[in-house]
Amino acid sequence: MRRIATDRFAVGSAIMAGAIVLGNALSFLALPFLARLYTPEAFGIFGFVISWITILGVLMTLRFESIIPITNSTSAAAALARRSINRSVFFALLLVLALAIATMAGAIRGSIGPIELLTGIGGAFAASYFAIGRSLHQRLDRYSVIASSTIVRSVVFAGGALLLALLPHRLGLSGGAALLLASMLSFLVPAAIYHLTVDGLFRTSLLPGRALKESKSNFSDSALSKVSLTFVLSQTSFQFPLWIAMFLFGSAATGWVTMSYRLAMFPSDILCGSVALVLARRIADSISHHPDRIAADRRHLALFLIANFFLFGLLGLLIWIGAGPLLGPEWAEAAPVMGMLAALGLSFTIQPSVIQVFSLLKREREILAITIAHVALMLLGAVAIWLFDADLMSAAIGLTVLEILLSVALTYFALIMTKAVSDQTGISDR
């Protein structure tokens, strides 16, 4: 117990896992109330715009902040943070200008209007700022701040969405806009906490302005570009089911997909949010500095990934059975579809873990191969759905089978690659 208490890896994992459990428990407890206060159509608009926020968040910073935890010096880390902030501000202003022009030209019609889109742009900027602050705290090993911000984010989203729903006429906002506003605040409030809790050079790096002088780091701009391309492809592939549902089946079906993802992300974040990412970092650290423990770390990662397959099979069955009673009558007819789509939560645990392993091993080609394969498979699935004029249940089954096959392949590929890297460094691994 004394050894565990002094192990930075174990303590950091425990703090992060505890925060993620508590934060997700609060979100999960709020879902039945939100499902009765907001229609599936509102959740559909929310999910569809959030899917674009995810992509915009990547494009805003090009995910340069993902390199901050492993830069060589504090000045290099601060420079990357400043560059990411500058990109986010410029990109957000550009999007607001484009939205204003499109609105005045009457180009925006339908259920997703200017208010939803403007809230979405604000959410993308807030999410980028949140990610940059979190990366700085990861570099400083301040897991307690990251943990508290995780809990705050869950509380702000659930509380904000409930409060807006109970206010008279939701302040004139549509259901989708109210959920999007709550989401934006859920990133903005913990981002402010990150800003207030960093000090010195990092505090100035979280303000837009003139770029700080950069020192040399292990990562060139070309390497950063490869990493950012990987994130763009990866995040795009996660959004395909939502886009397919919106374009082929409408906003109500998109609401079912959104809700099934939110139900799936509860156990996914608990298992994956801390443990897998810390395991991935530990594997990279083992290969460089502690070759004697690489075999044990690989076994831990393998067991973790295998356990997820069983978890999400059980999760899908539980949602199939319990979604109706839990969420209310408007959602009951979609329970089988939601059960199948919840299995797609598997990709939220497997792919980010594998990408993290490869990025820390500086294996950009493998990352690109994985993400391109993922995007290609999901595109083929979408084309098949369109050609065969499938219903949402058939689409859910097809996409879930594709995800499971891909996740198995990714898991095997990641474990083989870590063995190859360890063999190259002369490490014996039975």
Short mmCIF file of N, CA, C and O in Angstrom, two decimals, residues 38 42-43 46 116 170 173-180:
data_model
loop_
_atom_site.label_atom_id
_atom_site.label_comp_id
_atom_site.label_asym_id
_atom_site.label_seq_id
_atom_site.Cartn_x
_atom_site.Cartn_y
_atom_site.Cartn_z
N TYR A 38 -36.73 17.43 -22.74
CA TYR A 38 -36.35 17.74 -24.12
C TYR A 38 -36.76 16.59 -25.03
O TYR A 38 -36.62 15.42 -24.67
N ALA A 42 -34.94 17.63 -30.21
CA ALA A 42 -33.99 18.58 -29.60
C ALA A 42 -32.64 17.92 -29.38
O ALA A 42 -31.58 18.51 -29.65
N PHE A 43 -32.65 16.68 -28.88
CA PHE A 43 -31.40 15.96 -28.70
C PHE A 43 -30.73 15.67 -30.04
O PHE A 43 -29.51 15.60 -30.14
N PHE A 46 -29.02 18.87 -31.04
CA PHE A 46 -27.88 19.00 -30.13
C PHE A 46 -26.74 18.07 -30.57
O PHE A 46 -25.58 18.50 -30.71
N GLU A 116 -28.53 28.23 -32.93
CA GLU A 116 -27.90 26.93 -32.68
C GLU A 116 -26.45 26.92 -33.19
O GLU A 116 -25.54 26.43 -32.52
N ARG A 170 -37.94 28.79 -21.92
CA ARG A 170 -36.49 28.56 -22.14
C ARG A 170 -35.78 29.80 -22.67
O ARG A 170 -34.88 29.73 -23.50
N LEU A 173 -35.20 30.17 -26.36
CA LEU A 173 -34.31 29.25 -27.06
C LEU A 173 -35.05 27.97 -27.42
O LEU A 173 -35.91 27.51 -26.67
N SER A 174 -34.70 27.39 -28.55
CA SER A 174 -35.22 26.06 -28.87
C SER A 174 -34.57 25.03 -27.95
O SER A 174 -33.57 25.33 -27.27
N GLY A 175 -35.13 23.82 -27.93
CA GLY A 175 -34.55 22.77 -27.09
C GLY A 175 -33.11 22.48 -27.46
O GLY A 175 -32.24 22.33 -26.59
N GLY A 176 -32.82 22.41 -28.76
CA GLY A 176 -31.46 22.15 -29.21
C GLY A 176 -30.50 23.26 -28.79
O GLY A 176 -29.38 22.99 -28.33
N ALA A 177 -30.94 24.52 -28.92
CA ALA A 177 -30.09 25.66 -28.55
C ALA A 177 -29.82 25.68 -27.04
O ALA A 177 -28.71 26.00 -26.60
N ALA A 178 -30.84 25.32 -26.24
CA ALA A 178 -30.66 25.29 -24.79
C ALA A 178 -29.62 24.24 -24.39
O ALA A 178 -28.74 24.50 -23.56
N LEU A 179 -29.71 23.06 -24.99
CA LEU A 179 -28.72 22.02 -24.70
C LEU A 179 -27.32 22.43 -25.15
O LEU A 179 -26.33 22.16 -24.47
N LEU A 180 -27.24 23.10 -26.30
CA LEU A 180 -25.94 23.55 -26.80
C LEU A 180 -25.34 24.63 -25.91
O LEU A 180 -24.13 24.66 -25.68
#
